[in-house]
mmCIF file of C-alpha atoms and ligand atoms in Angstrom:
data_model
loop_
_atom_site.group_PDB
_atom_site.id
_atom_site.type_symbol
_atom_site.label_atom_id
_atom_site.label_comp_id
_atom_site.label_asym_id
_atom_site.label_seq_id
_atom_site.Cartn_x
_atom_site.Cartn_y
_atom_site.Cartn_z
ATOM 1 C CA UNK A 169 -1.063 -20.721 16.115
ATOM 2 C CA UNK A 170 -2.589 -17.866 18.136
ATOM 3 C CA UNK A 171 -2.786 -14.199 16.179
ATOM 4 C CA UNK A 172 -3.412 -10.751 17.623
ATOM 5 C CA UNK A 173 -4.314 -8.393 14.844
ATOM 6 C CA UNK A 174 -3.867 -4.834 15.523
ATOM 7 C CA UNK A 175 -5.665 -2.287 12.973
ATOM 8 C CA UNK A 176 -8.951 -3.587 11.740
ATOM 9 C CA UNK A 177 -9.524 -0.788 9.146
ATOM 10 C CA UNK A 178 -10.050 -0.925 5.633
ATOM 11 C CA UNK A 179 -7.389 -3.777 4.977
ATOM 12 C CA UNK A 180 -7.025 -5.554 8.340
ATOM 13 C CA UNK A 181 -10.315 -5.816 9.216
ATOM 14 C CA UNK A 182 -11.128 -8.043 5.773
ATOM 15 C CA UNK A 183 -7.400 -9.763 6.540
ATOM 16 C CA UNK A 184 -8.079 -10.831 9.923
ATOM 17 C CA UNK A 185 -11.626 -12.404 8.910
ATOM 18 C CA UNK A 186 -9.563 -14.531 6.451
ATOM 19 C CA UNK A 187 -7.395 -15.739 9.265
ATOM 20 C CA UNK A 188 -10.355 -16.435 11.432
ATOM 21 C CA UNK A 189 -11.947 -18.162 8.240
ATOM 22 C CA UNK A 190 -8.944 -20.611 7.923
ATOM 23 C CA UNK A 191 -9.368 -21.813 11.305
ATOM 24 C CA UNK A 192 -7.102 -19.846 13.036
ATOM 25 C CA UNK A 193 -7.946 -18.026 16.584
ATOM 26 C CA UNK A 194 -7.308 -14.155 15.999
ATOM 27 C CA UNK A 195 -7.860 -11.667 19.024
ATOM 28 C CA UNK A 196 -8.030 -8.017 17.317
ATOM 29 C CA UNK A 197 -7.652 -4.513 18.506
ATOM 30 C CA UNK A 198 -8.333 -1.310 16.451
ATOM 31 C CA UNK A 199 -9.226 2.492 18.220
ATOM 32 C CA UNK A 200 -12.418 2.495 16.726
ATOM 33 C CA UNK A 201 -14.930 -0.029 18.215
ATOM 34 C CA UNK A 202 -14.881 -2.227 15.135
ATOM 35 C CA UNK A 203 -15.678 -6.032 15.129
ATOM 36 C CA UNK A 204 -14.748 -8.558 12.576
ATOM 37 C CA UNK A 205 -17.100 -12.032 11.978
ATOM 38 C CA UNK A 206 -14.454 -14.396 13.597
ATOM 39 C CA UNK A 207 -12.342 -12.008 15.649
ATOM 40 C CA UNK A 208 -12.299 -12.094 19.208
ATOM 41 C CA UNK A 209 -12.119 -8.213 20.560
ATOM 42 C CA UNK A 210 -9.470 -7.162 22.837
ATOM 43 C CA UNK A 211 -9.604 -4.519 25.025
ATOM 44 C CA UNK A 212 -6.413 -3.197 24.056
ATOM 45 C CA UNK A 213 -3.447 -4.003 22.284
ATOM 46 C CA UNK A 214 -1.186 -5.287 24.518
ATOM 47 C CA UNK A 215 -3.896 -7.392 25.907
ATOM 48 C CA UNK A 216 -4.483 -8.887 22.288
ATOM 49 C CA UNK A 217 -0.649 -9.513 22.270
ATOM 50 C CA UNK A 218 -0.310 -11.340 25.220
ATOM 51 C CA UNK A 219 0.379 -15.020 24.345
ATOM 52 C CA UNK A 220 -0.227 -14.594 20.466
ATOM 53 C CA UNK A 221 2.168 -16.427 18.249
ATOM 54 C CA UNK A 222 2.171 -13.968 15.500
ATOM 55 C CA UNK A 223 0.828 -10.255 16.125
ATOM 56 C CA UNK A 224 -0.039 -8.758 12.909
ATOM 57 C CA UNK A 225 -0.180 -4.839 12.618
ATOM 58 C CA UNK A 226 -1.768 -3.228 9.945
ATOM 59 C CA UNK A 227 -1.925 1.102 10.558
ATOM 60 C CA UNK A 228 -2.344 4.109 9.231
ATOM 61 C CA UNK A 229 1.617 5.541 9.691
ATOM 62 C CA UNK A 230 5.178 4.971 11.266
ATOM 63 C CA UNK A 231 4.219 6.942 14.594
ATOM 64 C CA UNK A 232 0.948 5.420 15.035
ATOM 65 C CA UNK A 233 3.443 1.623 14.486
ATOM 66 C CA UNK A 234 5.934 2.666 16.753
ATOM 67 C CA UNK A 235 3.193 3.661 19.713
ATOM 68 C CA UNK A 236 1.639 0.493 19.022
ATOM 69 C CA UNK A 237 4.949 -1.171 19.416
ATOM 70 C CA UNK A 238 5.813 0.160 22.466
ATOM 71 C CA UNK A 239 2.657 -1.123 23.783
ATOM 72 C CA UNK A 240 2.995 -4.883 21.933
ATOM 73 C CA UNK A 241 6.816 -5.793 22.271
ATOM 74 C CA UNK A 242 6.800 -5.629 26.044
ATOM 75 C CA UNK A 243 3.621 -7.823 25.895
ATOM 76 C CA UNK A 244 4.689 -10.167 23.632
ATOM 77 C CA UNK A 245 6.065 -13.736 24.646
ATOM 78 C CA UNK A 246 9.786 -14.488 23.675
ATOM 79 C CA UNK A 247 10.270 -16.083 19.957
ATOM 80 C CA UNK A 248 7.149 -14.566 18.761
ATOM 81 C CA UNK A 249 6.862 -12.537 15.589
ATOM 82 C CA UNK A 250 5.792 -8.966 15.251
ATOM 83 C CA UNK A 251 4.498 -8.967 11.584
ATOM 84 C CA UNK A 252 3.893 -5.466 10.651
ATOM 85 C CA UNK A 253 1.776 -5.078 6.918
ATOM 86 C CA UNK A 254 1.326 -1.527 7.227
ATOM 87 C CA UNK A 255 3.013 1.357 4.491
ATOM 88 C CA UNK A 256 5.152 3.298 6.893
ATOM 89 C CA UNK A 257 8.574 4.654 6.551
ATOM 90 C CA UNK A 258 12.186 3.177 6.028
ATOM 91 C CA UNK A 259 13.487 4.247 9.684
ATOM 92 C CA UNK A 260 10.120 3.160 11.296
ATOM 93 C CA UNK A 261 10.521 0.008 9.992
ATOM 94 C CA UNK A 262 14.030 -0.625 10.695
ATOM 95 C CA UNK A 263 13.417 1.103 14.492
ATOM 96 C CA UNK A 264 10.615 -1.096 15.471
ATOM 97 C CA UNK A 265 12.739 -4.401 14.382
ATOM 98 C CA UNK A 266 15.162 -3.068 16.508
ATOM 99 C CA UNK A 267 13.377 -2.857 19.565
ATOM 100 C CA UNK A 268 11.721 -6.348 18.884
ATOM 101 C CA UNK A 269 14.878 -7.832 17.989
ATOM 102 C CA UNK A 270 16.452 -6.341 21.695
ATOM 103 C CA UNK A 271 13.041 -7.853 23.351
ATOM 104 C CA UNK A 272 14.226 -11.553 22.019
ATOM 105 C CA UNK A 273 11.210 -11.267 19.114
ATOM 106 C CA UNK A 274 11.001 -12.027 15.587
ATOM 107 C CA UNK A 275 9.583 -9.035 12.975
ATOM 108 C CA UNK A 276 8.777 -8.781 9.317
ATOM 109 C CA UNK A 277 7.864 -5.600 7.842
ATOM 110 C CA UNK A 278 5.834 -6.760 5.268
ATOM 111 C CA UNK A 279 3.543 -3.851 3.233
ATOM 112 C CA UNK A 280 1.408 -5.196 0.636
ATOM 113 C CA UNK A 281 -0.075 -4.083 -2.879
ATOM 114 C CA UNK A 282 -3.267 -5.650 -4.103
ATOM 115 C CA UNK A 283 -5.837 -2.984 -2.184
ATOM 116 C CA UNK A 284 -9.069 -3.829 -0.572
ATOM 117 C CA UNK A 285 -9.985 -6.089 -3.154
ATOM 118 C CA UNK A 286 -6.773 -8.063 -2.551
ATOM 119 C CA UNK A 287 -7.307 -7.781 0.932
ATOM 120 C CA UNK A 288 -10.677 -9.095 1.026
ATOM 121 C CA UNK A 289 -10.437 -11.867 -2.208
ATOM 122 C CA UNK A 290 -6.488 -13.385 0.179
ATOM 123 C CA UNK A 291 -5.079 -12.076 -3.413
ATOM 124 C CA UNK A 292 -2.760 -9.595 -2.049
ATOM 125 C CA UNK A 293 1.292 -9.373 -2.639
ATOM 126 C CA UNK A 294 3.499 -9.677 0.201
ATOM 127 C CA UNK A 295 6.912 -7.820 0.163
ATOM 128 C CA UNK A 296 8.905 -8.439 3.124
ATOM 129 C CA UNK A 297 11.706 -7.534 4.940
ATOM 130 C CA UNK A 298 13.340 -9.654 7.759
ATOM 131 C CA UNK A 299 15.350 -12.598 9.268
ATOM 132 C CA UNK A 300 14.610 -16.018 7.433
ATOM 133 C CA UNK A 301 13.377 -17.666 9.996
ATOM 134 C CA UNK A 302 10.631 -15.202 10.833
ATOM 135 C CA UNK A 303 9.478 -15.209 7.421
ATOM 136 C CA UNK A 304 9.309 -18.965 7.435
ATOM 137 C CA UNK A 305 7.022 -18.617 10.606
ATOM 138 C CA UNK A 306 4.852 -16.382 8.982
ATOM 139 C CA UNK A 307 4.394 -17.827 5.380
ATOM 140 C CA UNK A 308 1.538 -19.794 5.896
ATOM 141 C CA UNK A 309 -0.355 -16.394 7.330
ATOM 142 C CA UNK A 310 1.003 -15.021 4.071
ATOM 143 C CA UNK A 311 -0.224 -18.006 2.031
ATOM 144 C CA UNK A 312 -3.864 -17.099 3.480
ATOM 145 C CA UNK A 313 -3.649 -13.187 3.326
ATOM 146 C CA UNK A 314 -2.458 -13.806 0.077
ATOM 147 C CA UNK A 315 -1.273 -14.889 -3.013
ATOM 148 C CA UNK A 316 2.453 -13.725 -2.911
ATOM 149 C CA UNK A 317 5.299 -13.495 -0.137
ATOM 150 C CA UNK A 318 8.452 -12.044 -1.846
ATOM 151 C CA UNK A 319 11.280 -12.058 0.356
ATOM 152 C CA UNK A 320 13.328 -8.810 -0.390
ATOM 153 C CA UNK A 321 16.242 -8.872 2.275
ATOM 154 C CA UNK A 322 16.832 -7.571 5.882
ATOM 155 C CA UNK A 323 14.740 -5.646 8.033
ATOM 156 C CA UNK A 324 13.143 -2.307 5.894
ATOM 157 C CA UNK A 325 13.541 -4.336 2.619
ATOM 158 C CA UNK A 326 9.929 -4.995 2.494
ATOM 159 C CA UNK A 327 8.797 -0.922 2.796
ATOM 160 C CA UNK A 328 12.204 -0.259 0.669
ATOM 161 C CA UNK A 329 10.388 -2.514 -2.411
ATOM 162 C CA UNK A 330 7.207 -0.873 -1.828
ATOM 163 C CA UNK A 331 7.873 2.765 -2.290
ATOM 164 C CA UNK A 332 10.385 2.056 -5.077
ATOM 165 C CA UNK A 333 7.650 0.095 -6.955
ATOM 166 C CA UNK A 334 4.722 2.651 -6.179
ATOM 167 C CA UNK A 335 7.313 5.775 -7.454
ATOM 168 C CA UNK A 336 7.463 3.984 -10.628
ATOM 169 C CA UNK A 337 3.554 3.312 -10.414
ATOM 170 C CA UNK A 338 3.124 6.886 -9.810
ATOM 171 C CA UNK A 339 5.522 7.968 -12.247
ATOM 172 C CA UNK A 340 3.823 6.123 -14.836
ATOM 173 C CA UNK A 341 0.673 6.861 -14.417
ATOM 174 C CA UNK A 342 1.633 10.761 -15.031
ATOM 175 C CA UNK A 343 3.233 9.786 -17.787
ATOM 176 C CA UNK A 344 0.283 8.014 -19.380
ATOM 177 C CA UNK A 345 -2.214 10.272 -18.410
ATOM 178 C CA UNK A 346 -0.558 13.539 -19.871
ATOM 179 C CA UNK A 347 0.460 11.029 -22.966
ATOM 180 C CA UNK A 348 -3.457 10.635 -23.413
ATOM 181 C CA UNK A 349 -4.445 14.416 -22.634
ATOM 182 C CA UNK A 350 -1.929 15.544 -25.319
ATOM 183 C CA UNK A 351 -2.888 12.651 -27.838
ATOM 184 C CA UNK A 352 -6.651 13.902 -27.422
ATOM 185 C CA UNK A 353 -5.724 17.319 -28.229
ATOM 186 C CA UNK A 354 -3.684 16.218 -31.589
ATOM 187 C CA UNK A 355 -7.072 14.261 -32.472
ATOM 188 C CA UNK A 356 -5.617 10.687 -32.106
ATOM 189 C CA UNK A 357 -8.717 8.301 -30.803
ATOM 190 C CA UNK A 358 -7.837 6.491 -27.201
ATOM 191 C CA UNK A 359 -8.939 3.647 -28.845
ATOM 192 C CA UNK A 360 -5.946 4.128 -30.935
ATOM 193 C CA UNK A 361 -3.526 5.132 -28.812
ATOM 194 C CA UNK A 362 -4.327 2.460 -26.177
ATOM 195 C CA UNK A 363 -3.833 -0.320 -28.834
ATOM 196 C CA UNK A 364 -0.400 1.406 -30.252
ATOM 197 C CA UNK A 365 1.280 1.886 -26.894
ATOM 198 C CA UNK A 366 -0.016 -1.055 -25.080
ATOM 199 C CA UNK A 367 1.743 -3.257 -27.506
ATOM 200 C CA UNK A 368 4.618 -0.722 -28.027
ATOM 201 C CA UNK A 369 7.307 0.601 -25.826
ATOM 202 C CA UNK A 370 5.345 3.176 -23.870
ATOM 203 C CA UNK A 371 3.395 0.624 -22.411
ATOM 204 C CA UNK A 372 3.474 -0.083 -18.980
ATOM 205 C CA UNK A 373 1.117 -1.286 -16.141
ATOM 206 C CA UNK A 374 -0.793 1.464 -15.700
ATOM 207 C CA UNK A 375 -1.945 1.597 -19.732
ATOM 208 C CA UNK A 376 -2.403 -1.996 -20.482
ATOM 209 C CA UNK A 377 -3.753 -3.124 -16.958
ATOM 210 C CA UNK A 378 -5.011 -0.074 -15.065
ATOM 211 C CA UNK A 379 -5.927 2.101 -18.346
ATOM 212 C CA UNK A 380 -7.204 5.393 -17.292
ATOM 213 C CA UNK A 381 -8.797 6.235 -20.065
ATOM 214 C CA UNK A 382 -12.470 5.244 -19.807
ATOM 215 C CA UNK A 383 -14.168 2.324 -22.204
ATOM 216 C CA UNK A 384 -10.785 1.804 -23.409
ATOM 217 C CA UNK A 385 -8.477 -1.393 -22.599
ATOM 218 C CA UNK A 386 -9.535 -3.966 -19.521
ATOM 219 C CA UNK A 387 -12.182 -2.406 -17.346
ATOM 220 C CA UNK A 388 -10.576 -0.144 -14.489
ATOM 221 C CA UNK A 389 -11.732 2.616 -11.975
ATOM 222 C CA UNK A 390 -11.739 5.103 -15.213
ATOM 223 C CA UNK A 391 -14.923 2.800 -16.471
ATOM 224 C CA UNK A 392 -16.325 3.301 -12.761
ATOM 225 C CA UNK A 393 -16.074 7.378 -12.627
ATOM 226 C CA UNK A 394 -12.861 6.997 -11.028
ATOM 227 C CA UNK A 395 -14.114 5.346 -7.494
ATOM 228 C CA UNK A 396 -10.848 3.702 -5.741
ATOM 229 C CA UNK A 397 -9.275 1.288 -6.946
ATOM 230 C CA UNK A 398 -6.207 3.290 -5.407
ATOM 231 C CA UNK A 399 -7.022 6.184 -3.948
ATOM 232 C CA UNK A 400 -4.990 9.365 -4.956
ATOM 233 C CA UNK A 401 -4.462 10.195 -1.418
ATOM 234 C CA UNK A 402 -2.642 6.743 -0.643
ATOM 235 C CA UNK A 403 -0.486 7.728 -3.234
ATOM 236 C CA UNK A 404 0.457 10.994 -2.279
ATOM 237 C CA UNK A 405 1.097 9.030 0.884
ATOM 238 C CA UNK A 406 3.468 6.848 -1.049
ATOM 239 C CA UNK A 407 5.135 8.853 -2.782
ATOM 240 C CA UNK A 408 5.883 11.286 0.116
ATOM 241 C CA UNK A 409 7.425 8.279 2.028
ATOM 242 C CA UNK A 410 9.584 7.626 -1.280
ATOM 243 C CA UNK A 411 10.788 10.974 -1.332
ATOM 244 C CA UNK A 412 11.570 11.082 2.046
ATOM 245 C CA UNK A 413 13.700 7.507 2.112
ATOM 246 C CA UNK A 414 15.510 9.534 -1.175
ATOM 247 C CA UNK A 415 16.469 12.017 1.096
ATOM 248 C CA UNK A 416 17.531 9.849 3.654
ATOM 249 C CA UNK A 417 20.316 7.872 1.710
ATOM 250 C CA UNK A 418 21.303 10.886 -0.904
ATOM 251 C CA UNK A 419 19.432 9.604 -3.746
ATOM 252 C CA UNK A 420 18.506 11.780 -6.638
ATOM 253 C CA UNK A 421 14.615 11.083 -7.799
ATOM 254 C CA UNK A 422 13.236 14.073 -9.777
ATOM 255 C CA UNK A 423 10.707 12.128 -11.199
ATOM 256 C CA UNK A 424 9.351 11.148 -7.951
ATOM 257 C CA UNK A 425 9.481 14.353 -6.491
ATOM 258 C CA UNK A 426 7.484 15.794 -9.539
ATOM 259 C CA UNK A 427 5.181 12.705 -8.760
ATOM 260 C CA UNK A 428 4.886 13.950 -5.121
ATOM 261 C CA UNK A 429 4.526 17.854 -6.455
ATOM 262 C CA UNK A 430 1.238 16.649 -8.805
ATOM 263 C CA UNK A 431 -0.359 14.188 -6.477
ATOM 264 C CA UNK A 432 0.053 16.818 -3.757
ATOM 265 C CA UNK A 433 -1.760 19.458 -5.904
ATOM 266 C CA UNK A 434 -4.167 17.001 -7.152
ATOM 267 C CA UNK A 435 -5.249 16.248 -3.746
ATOM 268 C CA UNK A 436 -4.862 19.285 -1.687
ATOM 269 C CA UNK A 437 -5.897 21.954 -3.902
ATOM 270 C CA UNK A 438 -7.782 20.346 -6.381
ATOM 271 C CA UNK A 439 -10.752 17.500 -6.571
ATOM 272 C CA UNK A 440 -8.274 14.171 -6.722
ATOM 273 C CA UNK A 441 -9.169 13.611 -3.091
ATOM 274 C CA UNK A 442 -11.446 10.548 -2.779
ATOM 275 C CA UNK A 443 -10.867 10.143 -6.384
ATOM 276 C CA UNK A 444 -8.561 7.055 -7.993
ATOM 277 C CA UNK A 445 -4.943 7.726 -8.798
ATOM 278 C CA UNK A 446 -5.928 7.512 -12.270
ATOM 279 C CA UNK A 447 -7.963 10.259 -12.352
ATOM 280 C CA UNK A 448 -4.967 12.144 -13.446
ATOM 281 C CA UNK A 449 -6.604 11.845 -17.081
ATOM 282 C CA UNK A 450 -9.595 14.031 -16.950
ATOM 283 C CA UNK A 451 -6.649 16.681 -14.888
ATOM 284 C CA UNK A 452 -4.963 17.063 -17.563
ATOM 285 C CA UNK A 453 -7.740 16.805 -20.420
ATOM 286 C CA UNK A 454 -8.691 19.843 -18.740
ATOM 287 C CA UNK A 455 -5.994 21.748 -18.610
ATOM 288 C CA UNK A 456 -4.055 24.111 -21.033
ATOM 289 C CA UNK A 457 0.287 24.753 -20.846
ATOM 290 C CA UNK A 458 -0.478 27.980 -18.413
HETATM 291 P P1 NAD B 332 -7.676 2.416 7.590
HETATM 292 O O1 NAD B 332 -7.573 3.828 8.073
HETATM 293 O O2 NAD B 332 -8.944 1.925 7.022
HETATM 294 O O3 NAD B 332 -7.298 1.419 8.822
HETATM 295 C C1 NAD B 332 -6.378 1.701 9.833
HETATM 296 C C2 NAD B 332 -6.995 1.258 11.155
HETATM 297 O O4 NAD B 332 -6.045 1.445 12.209
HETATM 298 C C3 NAD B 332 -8.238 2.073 11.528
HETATM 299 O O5 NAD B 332 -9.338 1.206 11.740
HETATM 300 C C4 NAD B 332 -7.826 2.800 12.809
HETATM 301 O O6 NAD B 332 -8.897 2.970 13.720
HETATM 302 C C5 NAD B 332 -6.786 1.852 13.356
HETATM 303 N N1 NAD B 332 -5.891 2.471 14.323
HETATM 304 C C6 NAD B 332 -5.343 3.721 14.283
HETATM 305 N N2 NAD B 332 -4.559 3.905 15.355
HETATM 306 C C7 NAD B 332 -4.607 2.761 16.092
HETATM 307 C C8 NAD B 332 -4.012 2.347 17.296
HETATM 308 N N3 NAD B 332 -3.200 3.141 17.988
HETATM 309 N N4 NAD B 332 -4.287 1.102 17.748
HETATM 310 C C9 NAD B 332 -5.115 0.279 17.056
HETATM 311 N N5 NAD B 332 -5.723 0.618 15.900
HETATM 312 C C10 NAD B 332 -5.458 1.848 15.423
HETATM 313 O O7 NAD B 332 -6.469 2.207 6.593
HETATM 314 P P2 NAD B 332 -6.272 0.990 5.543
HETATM 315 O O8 NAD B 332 -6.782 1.398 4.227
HETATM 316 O O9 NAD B 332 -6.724 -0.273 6.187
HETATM 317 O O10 NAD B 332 -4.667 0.989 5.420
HETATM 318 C C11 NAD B 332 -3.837 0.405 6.424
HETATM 319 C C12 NAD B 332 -2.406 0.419 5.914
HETATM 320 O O11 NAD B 332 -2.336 -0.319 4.694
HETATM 321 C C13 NAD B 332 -1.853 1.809 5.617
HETATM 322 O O12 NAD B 332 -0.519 1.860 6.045
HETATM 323 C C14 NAD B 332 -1.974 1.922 4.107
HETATM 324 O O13 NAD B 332 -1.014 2.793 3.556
HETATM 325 C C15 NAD B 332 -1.735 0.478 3.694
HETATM 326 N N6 NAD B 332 -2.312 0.117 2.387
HETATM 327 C C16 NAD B 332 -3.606 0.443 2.096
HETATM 328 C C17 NAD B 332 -4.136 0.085 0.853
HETATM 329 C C18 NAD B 332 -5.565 0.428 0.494
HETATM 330 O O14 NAD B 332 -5.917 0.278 -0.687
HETATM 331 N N7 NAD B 332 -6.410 0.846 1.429
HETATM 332 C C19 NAD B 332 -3.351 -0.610 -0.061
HETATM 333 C C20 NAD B 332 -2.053 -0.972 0.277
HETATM 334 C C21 NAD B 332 -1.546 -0.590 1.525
#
């Protein structure tokens, strides 16, 4: 199986070297004159595309996908699959799988959570959207990449999953953080409260896994001054595209707007950028009502 990867940044650069590792033969593309142990460089994308069994995308946004498409689908040879892995938008999704469906191609949209660590370790989580029979073609490339391929539904199911799961993630990890900042200031330990709520029913991913308390609970970016991990601005970036599918069908999410609201403050006006999502805690330990 030939594979074009397109987007050989912080993810798809450590993806496509896994491919390459496993024997396949991967042609890549990215803007920025990257190159990847294993990869063989194109000189653009289309020309990467061109006679590839599988052409993987992995990019920043929807508009910077949908260029990229245009230049791939009319490249691409009948029955192929364009594979996108990127976060982007509902309608991007479903527009690109569109066009790719009207040029006789297969496509997945199939964003992943697991991070650079899952990217680079083939650990990450697959959630996918698409006809059966492209996500057949493309599960061994999944069972490489990573270590889960859930298949979710129709074309835009994969980024649907995604932003619904990372709203909650977001959500949460508010809810913890200010939970923590408040507990602090009525002179419970951490210590305590981690070991109450993580086996109580306030607990939740981001306490008993991703605790962002530091010294407290399994070691997370909170023991490592808050270095990514999950970068705050990737989840503003979520969380914006969540709030923006909410508006699209109707749906009422005022937790995930406030999500958006914080994250957007955190980031923009504040020092979150760079920072992990989890440095939410020493936000609020800061911070007073006014
Ligand atoms: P990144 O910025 O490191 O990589 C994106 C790459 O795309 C860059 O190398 C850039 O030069 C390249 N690119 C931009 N425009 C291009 C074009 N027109 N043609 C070819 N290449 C182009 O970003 P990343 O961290 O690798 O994230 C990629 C995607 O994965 C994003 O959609 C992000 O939301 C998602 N994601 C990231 C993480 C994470 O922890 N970094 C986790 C889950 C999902």
């Amino acid at each position: 199986m030939k594979i074009a990867f397109i987007g050989l940044g912080n993810m798809g650069g450590p993806m496509a070297a896994n491919l390459a590792n496993a024997g396949y033969a991967v042609t890549g593309f990215d803007t920025q004159n990257v190159s990847i142990d294993g990869v063989t460089p194109a000189a653009s994308a289309a020309e990467a595309a061109k006679g590839a069994d599988v052409v993987i995308t992995m990019l920043p946004n929807g508009q910077i996908l949908r260029a990229v498409a245009g230049e791939v689908i009319p490249a691409m040879q009948k029955g192929a699959v364009l594979l996108d892995c990127s976060t982007v938008d509902v309608d991007s999704a479903r527009a690109v799988a569109d066009q790719a469906k009207a040029a006789g191609l297969l496509s997945l949209d199939a964003p992943v959570s697991g991070g650079v660590g899952g990217a680079t370790g083939g650990t990450l989580t697959f959630m996918v959207g698409g006809s059966k029979p492209a996500f057949a073609k493309a599960r061994p490339l999944f069972e490489i990449m990573g270590q889960k391929a859930v298949h979710c539904g129709e074309a835009g199911a994969g980024q649907s999953a995604k932003i619904c799961n990372n709203m909650i993630l977001g959500v949460t990890m508010i809810a913890t953080c200010e939970a923590f900042a408040l507990a602090d200031k009525l002179g419970l330990s951490r210590e305590a409260m981690f070991d109450v709520v993580s086996t109580s029913s306030g607990y939740s991913w981001s306490m008993n896994a991703y605790c962002p308390a530091p010294g407290v609970g399994p070691e997370s970016p909170a023991d490592r001054d808050y270095k990514p991990g999950f970068a705050s601005e990737l989840m503003l970036k979520d969380l914006g595209l969540s709030q923006m599918a909410a508006e699209a069908v109707d749906a009422d999410t005022p937790m995930g707007q406030a999500a958006l609201d914080l994250y957007r403050r955190f980031v923009e006006d504040e020092d979150g950028k760079g920072k992990d999502f989890s440095a939410m805690l020493p936000r609020f330990e800061k911070r007073g009502r006014g």
